[in-house]
Coordinates of C-alpha atoms in Angstrom, one line a residue:
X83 CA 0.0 0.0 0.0
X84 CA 2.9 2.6 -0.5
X85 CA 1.9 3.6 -3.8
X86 CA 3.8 7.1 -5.0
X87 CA 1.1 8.7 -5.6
X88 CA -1.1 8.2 -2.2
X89 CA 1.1 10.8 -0.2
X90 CA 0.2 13.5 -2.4
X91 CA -3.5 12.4 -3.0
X92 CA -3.9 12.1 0.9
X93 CA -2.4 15.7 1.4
X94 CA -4.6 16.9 -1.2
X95 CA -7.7 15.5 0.4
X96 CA -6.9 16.7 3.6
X97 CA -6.0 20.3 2.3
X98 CA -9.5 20.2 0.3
X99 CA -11.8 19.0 3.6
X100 CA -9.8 21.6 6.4
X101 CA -10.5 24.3 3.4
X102 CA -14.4 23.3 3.2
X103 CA -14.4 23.0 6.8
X104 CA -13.1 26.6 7.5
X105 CA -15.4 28.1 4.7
X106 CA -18.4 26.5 6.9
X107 CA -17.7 27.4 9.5
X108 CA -16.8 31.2 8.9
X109 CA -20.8 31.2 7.2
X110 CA -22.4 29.7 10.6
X111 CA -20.7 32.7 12.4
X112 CA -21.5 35.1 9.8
X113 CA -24.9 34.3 9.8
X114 CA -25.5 34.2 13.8
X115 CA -24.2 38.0 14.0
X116 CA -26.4 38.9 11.4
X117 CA -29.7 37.9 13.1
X118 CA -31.0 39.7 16.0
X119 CA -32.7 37.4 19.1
X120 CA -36.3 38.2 19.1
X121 CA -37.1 39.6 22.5
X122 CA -39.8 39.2 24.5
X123 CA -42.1 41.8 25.8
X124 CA -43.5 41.0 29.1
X125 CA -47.3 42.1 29.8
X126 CA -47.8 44.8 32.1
X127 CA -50.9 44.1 34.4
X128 CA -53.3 47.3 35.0
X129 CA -54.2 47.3 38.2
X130 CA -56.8 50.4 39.7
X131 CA -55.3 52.4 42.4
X132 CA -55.6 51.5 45.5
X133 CA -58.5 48.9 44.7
X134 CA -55.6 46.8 43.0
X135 CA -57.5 43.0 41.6
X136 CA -54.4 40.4 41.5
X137 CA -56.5 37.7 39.9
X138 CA -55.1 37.9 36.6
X139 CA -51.2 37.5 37.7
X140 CA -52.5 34.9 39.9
X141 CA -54.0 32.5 37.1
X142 CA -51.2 33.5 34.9
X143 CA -48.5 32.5 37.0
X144 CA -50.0 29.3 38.7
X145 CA -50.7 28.6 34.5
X146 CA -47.1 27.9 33.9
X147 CA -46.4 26.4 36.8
X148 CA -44.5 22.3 35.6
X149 CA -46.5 20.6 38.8
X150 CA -50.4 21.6 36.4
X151 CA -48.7 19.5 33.7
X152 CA -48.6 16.6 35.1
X153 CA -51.6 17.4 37.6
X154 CA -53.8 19.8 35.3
X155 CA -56.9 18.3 37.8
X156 CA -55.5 20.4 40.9
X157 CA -55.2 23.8 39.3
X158 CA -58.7 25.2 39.5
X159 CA -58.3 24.4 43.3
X160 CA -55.3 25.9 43.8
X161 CA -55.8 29.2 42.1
X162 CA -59.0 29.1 44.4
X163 CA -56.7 28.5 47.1
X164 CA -53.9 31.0 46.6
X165 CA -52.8 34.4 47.7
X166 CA -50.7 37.0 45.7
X167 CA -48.2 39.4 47.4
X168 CA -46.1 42.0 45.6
X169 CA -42.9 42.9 47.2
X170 CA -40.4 46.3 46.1
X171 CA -43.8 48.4 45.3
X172 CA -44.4 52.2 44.7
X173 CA -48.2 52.6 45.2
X174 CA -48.0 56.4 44.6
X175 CA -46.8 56.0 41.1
X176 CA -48.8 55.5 37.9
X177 CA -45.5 54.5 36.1
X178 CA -44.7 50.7 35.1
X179 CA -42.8 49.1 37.5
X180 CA -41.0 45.0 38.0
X181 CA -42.1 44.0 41.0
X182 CA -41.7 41.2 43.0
X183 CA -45.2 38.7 43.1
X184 CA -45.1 36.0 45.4
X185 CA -47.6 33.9 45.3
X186 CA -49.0 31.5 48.2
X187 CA -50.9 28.0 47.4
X188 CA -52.5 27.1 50.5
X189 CA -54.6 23.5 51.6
X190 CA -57.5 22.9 53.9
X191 CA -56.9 20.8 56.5
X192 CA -58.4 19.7 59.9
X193 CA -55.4 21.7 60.9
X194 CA -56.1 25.6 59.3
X195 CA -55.0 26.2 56.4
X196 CA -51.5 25.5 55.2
X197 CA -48.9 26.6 52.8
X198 CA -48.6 23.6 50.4
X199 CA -46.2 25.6 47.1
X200 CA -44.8 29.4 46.9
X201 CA -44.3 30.9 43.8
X202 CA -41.7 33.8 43.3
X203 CA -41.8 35.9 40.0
X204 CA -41.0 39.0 38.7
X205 CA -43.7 40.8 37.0
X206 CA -44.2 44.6 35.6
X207 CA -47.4 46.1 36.8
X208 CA -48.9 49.6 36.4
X209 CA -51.5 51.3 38.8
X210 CA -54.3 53.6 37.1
X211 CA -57.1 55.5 38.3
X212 CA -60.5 55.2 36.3
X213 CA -63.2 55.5 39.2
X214 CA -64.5 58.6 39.3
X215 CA -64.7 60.3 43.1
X216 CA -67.8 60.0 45.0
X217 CA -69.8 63.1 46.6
X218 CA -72.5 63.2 49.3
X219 CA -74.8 65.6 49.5
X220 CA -76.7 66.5 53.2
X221 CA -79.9 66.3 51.2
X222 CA -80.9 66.6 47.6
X223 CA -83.7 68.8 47.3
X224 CA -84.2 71.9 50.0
X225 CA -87.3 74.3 50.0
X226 CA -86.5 77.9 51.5
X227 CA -88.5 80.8 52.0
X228 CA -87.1 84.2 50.1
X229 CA -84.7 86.4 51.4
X230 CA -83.2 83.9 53.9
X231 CA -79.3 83.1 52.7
X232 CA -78.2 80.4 50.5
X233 CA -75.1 78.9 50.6
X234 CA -74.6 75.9 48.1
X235 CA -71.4 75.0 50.2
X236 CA -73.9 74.1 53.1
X237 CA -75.0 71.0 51.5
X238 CA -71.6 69.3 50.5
X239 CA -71.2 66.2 53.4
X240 CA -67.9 64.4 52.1
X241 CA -66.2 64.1 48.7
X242 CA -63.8 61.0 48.4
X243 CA -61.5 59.2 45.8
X244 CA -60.1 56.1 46.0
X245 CA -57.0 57.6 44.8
X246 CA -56.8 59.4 48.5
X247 CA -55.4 62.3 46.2
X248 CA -57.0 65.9 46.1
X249 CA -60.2 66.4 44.6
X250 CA -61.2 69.6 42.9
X251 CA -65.3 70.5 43.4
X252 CA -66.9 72.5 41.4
X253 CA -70.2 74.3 42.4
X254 CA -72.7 76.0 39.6
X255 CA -76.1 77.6 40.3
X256 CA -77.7 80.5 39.7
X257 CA -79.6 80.2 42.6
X258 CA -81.4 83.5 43.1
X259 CA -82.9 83.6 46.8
X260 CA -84.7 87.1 46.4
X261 CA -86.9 85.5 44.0
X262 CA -89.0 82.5 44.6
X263 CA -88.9 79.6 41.7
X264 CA -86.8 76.4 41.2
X265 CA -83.7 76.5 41.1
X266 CA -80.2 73.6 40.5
X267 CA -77.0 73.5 41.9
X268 CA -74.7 71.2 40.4
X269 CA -71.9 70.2 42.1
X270 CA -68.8 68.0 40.0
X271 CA -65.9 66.3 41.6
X272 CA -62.8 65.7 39.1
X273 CA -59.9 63.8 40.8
X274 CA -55.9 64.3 39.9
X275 CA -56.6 61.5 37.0
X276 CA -59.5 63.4 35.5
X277 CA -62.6 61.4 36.7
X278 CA -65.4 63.2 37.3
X279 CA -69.1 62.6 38.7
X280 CA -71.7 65.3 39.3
X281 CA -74.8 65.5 42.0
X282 CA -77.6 68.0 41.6
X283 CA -79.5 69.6 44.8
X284 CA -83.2 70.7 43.4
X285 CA -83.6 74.1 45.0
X286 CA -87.2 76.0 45.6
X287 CA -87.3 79.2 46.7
X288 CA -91.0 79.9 48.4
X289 CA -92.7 83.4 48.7
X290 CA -92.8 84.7 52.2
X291 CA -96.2 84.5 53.4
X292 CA -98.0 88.4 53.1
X293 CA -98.9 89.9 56.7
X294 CA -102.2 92.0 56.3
X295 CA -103.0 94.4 58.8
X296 CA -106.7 94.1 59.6
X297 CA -107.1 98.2 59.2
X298 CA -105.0 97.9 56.2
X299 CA -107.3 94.9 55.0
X300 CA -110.6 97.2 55.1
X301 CA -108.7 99.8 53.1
X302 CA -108.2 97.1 50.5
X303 CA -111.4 96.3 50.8
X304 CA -112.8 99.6 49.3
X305 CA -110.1 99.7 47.1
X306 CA -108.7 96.4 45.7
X307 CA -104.9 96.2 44.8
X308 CA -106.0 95.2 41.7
X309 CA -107.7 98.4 40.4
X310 CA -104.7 100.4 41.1
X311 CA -103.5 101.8 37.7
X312 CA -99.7 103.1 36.5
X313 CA -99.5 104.5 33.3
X314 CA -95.8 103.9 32.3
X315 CA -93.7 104.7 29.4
X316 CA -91.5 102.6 27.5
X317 CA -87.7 103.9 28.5
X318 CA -86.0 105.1 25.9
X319 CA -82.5 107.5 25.4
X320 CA -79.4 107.9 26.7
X321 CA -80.5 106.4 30.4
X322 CA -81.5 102.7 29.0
X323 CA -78.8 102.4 26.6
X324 CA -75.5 103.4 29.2
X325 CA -77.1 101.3 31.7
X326 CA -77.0 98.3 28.9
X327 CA -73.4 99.4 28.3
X328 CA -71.9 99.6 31.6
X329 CA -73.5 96.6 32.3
X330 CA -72.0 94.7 29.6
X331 CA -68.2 96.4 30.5
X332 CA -69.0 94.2 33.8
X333 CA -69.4 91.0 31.7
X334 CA -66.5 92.0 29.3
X335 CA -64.7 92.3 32.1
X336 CA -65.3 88.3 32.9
X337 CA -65.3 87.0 29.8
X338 CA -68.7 87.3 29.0
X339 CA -71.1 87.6 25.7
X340 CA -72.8 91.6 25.9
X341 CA -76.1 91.2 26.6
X342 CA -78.8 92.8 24.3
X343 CA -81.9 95.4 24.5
X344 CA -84.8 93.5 24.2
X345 CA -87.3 94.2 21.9
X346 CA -90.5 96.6 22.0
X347 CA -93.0 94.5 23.8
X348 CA -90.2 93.2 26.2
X349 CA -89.5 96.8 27.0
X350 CA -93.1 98.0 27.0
X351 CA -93.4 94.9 29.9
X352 CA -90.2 96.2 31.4
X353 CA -91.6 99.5 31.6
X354 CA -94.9 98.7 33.6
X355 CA -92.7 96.7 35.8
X356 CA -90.8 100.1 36.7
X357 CA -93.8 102.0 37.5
X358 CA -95.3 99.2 39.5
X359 CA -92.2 98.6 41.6
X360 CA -92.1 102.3 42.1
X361 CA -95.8 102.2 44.0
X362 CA -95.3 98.8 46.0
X363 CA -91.9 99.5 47.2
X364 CA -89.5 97.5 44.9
X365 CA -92.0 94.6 45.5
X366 CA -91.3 91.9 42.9
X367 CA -95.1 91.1 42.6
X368 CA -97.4 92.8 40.9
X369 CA -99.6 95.3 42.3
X370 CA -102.5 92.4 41.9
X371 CA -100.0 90.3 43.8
X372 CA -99.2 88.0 40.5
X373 CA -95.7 86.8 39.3
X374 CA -93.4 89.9 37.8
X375 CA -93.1 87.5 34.7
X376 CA -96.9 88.1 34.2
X377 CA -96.1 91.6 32.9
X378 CA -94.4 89.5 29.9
X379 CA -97.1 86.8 29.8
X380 CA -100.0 89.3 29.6
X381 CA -98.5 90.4 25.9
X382 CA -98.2 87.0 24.3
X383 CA -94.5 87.0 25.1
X384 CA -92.9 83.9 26.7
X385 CA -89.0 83.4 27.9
X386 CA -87.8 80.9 30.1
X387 CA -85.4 81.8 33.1
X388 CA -86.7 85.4 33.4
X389 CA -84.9 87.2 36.3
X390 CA -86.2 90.7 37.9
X391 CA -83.5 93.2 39.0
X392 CA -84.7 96.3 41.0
X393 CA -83.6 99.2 42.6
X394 CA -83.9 102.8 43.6
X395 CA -79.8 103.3 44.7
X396 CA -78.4 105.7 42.8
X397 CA -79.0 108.8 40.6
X398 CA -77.3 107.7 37.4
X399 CA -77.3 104.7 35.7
X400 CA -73.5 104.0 36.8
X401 CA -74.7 104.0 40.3
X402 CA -77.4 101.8 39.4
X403 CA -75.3 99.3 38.0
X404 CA -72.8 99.6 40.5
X405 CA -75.5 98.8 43.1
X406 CA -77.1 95.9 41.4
X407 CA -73.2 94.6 41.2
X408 CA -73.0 94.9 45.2
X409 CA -76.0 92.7 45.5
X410 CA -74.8 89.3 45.0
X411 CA -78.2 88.2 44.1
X412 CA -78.5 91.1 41.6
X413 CA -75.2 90.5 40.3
X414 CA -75.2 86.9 39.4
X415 CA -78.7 87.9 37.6
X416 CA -76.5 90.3 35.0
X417 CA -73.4 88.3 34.8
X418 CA -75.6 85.1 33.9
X419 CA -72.7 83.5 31.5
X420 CA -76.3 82.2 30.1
X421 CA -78.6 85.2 29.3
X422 CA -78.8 86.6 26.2
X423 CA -81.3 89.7 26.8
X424 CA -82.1 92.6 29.4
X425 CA -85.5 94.6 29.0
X426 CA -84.7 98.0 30.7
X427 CA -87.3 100.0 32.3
X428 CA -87.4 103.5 34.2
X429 CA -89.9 105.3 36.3
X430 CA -88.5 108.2 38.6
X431 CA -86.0 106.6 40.5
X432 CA -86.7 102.9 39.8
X433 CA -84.8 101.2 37.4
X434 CA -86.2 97.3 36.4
X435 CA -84.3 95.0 34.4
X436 CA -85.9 91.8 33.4
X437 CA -82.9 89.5 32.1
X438 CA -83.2 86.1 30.3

C-alpha cells in the first residue's frame, strides 16, 4: 500500500476537507451575527389604584407552573386557594414598575389552612385611576323661603377618591334667593386623573307668606290692589342704553357675551314693571299680587329663566349698575354667562331690568 502517488493524494484531500471545513464554518458565524434574538415583551398588568384585583397574575403565573402539567386536575383548586403578594412596590406611582409577586398556594386541612407551594416571579405592573370620586350631599332637594341666605357649600357632606389624592369640586347655580322659583346647583368632583361625577340639589325658593294688617285689609277692601293703575312709558335714550353698556363692560370684564336690548314688547313689559315697583316699594309682585313675569305673559311674550332686578340706589345709571353689582343676588342675575337679553325700564328713580 505505499503507492507514490497516495502521499500527495492524501495531502490533497486533507487540504481540500480543512478548506471546506473553514469556509463553513466562517458562514455559521457570519450568519449568527447577522440575526437579531427576538425579544420578548412582558405584559404589564393594570391594576386600579388603591383597589388593585391580582386575579389575573395569579391564574397566569400558577398557568405555567410544571406541577399543572402533570396534575392539570389540581389547578382550579389551587388558584382558588392562593394568595398574591407583591414585594419592592411604589403605590404612589402611575409609572410601570417590576415588582416582586409571590404567590402563596394554601390546603384545607383539619389543621387551618397550610402553605402547600410558593411561587416567586417577577412581574411589571402599572397602577391607574379610572373610578370617578364620589360626593354626598346632606340632602338633595331643600325648599326655603325668600330672602333667607343660600349657601350651596352648606350641603356638601364628604367628597372622596379612592386615589386618597386631592379632589377639585366645582359648584354652579344661579340660585337666586330674592326670588321665589326652582332652582339647581350642580356640584362635580374631578380627581388628579381626570374622573369626574356630578350631583344635583333641586332648590325652591317659596314666597314669604304676606302679613295683612286688619285696618289695612278694610282699606283694600274699598279699594282692591287690583284696580290700582300706573300708566308707564317705555324707557327710551341715553339712560336705557349706558345702563345696557356699563353693564355689559361688567361681563366683558369676565369673559362674557354683551347682553342685548330686548325688543318693544319686552321693553313696554319692562316699563310697567318700573312703575309698579315704584308704588309697592320694589316689590317683585305685581300690584294684583301675581308673578313679575306676568307683565311679559299678559302680551303674548314667553321666555324661560326670566330674572327681575330692582332698585332705587343711585341717581345715574352707573350707580345703578354699580348697586345691582353689590347685590350678589343682583349681580349673578346680569353676569348670567347664560342670558342673552335685558329689557330695561325706568320710572323716577326705579330702574327694572328683566334679564333672560
Amino acid at each position: 500500500m505505499n503507492h507514490p502517488y497516495m502521499k500527495p493524494a492524501l495531502v490533497m484531500y486533507l487540504t481540500v476537507m480543512l478548506f471546506l471545513a473553514l469556509f463553513s464554518n466562517d458562514n455559521k458565524i457570519y450568519a449568527m451575527e447577522d440575526v437579531e434574538p427576538e425579544v420578548e415583551v412582558a405584559e404589564v398588568y393594570k391594576l386600579e389604584m388603591n383597589r388593585a384585583n391580582y386575579e389575573k397574575i395569579k391564574n397566569d403565573v400558577l398557568e405555567t407552573h410544571s406541577k399543572y402539567v402533570v396534575k392539570p386536575e389540581e389547578f382550579t383548586s389551587d388558584v382558588r386557594l392562593s394568595e398574591v403578594h407583591l414585594e419592592e412596590v411604589d403605590f404612589s406611582s402611575f409609572d410601570p414598575q417590576l415588582v416582586v409577586a409571590k404567590i402563596d398556594v394554601y390546603t384545607d386541612s383539619q389543621e387551618g389552612k397550610q402553605i402547600i407551594d410558593q411561587i416567586t416571579v417577577d412581574v411589571n405592573v402599572e397602577f391607574v385611576d379610572t373610578t370617578a370620586p364620589k360626593i354626598e350631599l346632606s340632602k338633595t332637594k331643600i325648599e326655603q323661603e325668600e330672602g333667607n341666605p343660600f349657601k350651596a357649600a352648606d350641603f356638601v357632606k364628604e367628597v372622596t377618591d379612592n386615589s386618597l389624592g386631592e379632589v377639585d369640586l366645582e359648584i354652579d347655580h344661579l340660585v337666586n334667593a330674592s326670588i321665589p322659583g326652582e332652582y339647581e346647583v350642580v356640584y362635580t368632583a374631578t380627581d388628579k386623573s381626570g374622573n369626574t361625577t356630578s350631583k344635583t340639589l333641586e332648590v325652591v325658593i317659596t314666597k314669604k307668606p304676606v302679613v295683612i294688617v286688619p285696618q289695612l285689609a278694610k282699606a283694600s277692601a274699598a279699594a282692591p290692589r287690583s284696580t290700582r293703575k300706573v300708566s308707564p312709558t317705555p324707557a327710551s335714550g341715553n339712560a336705557v342704553i349706558d345702563t345696557l353698556n356699563i353693564i355689559n363692560a361688567n361681563r366683558a370684564a369676565l369673559g362674557y357675551a354683551p347682553l342685548s336690548l330686548a325688543g318693544a314688547g319686552e321693553q313696554a313689559a319692562a316699563a310697567v314693571r318700573a312703575a309698579e315697583a315704584a308704588v309697592s316699594n320694589a316689590s317683585h309682585y305685581r300690584l294684583d299680587g301675581r308673578h313679575y313675569k306676568t307683565a311679559f305673559t299678559d302680551r303674548g311674550i314667553h321666555h324661560s329663566r326670566v330674572i327681575e332686578i330692582l332698585t332705587y340706589s343711585g341717581s345715574t345709571p352707573a350707580a345703578k349698575v354699580a348697586w345691582w353689582m353689590s347685590s350678589s343676588s343682583h349681580r349673578s342675575a346680569i353676569m348670567n354667562p347664560n342670558a342673552r337679553y335685558i329689557a330695561i325700564g325706568i320710572s323716577g328713580s326705579m330702574y327694572a331690568g328683566l334679564v333672560y
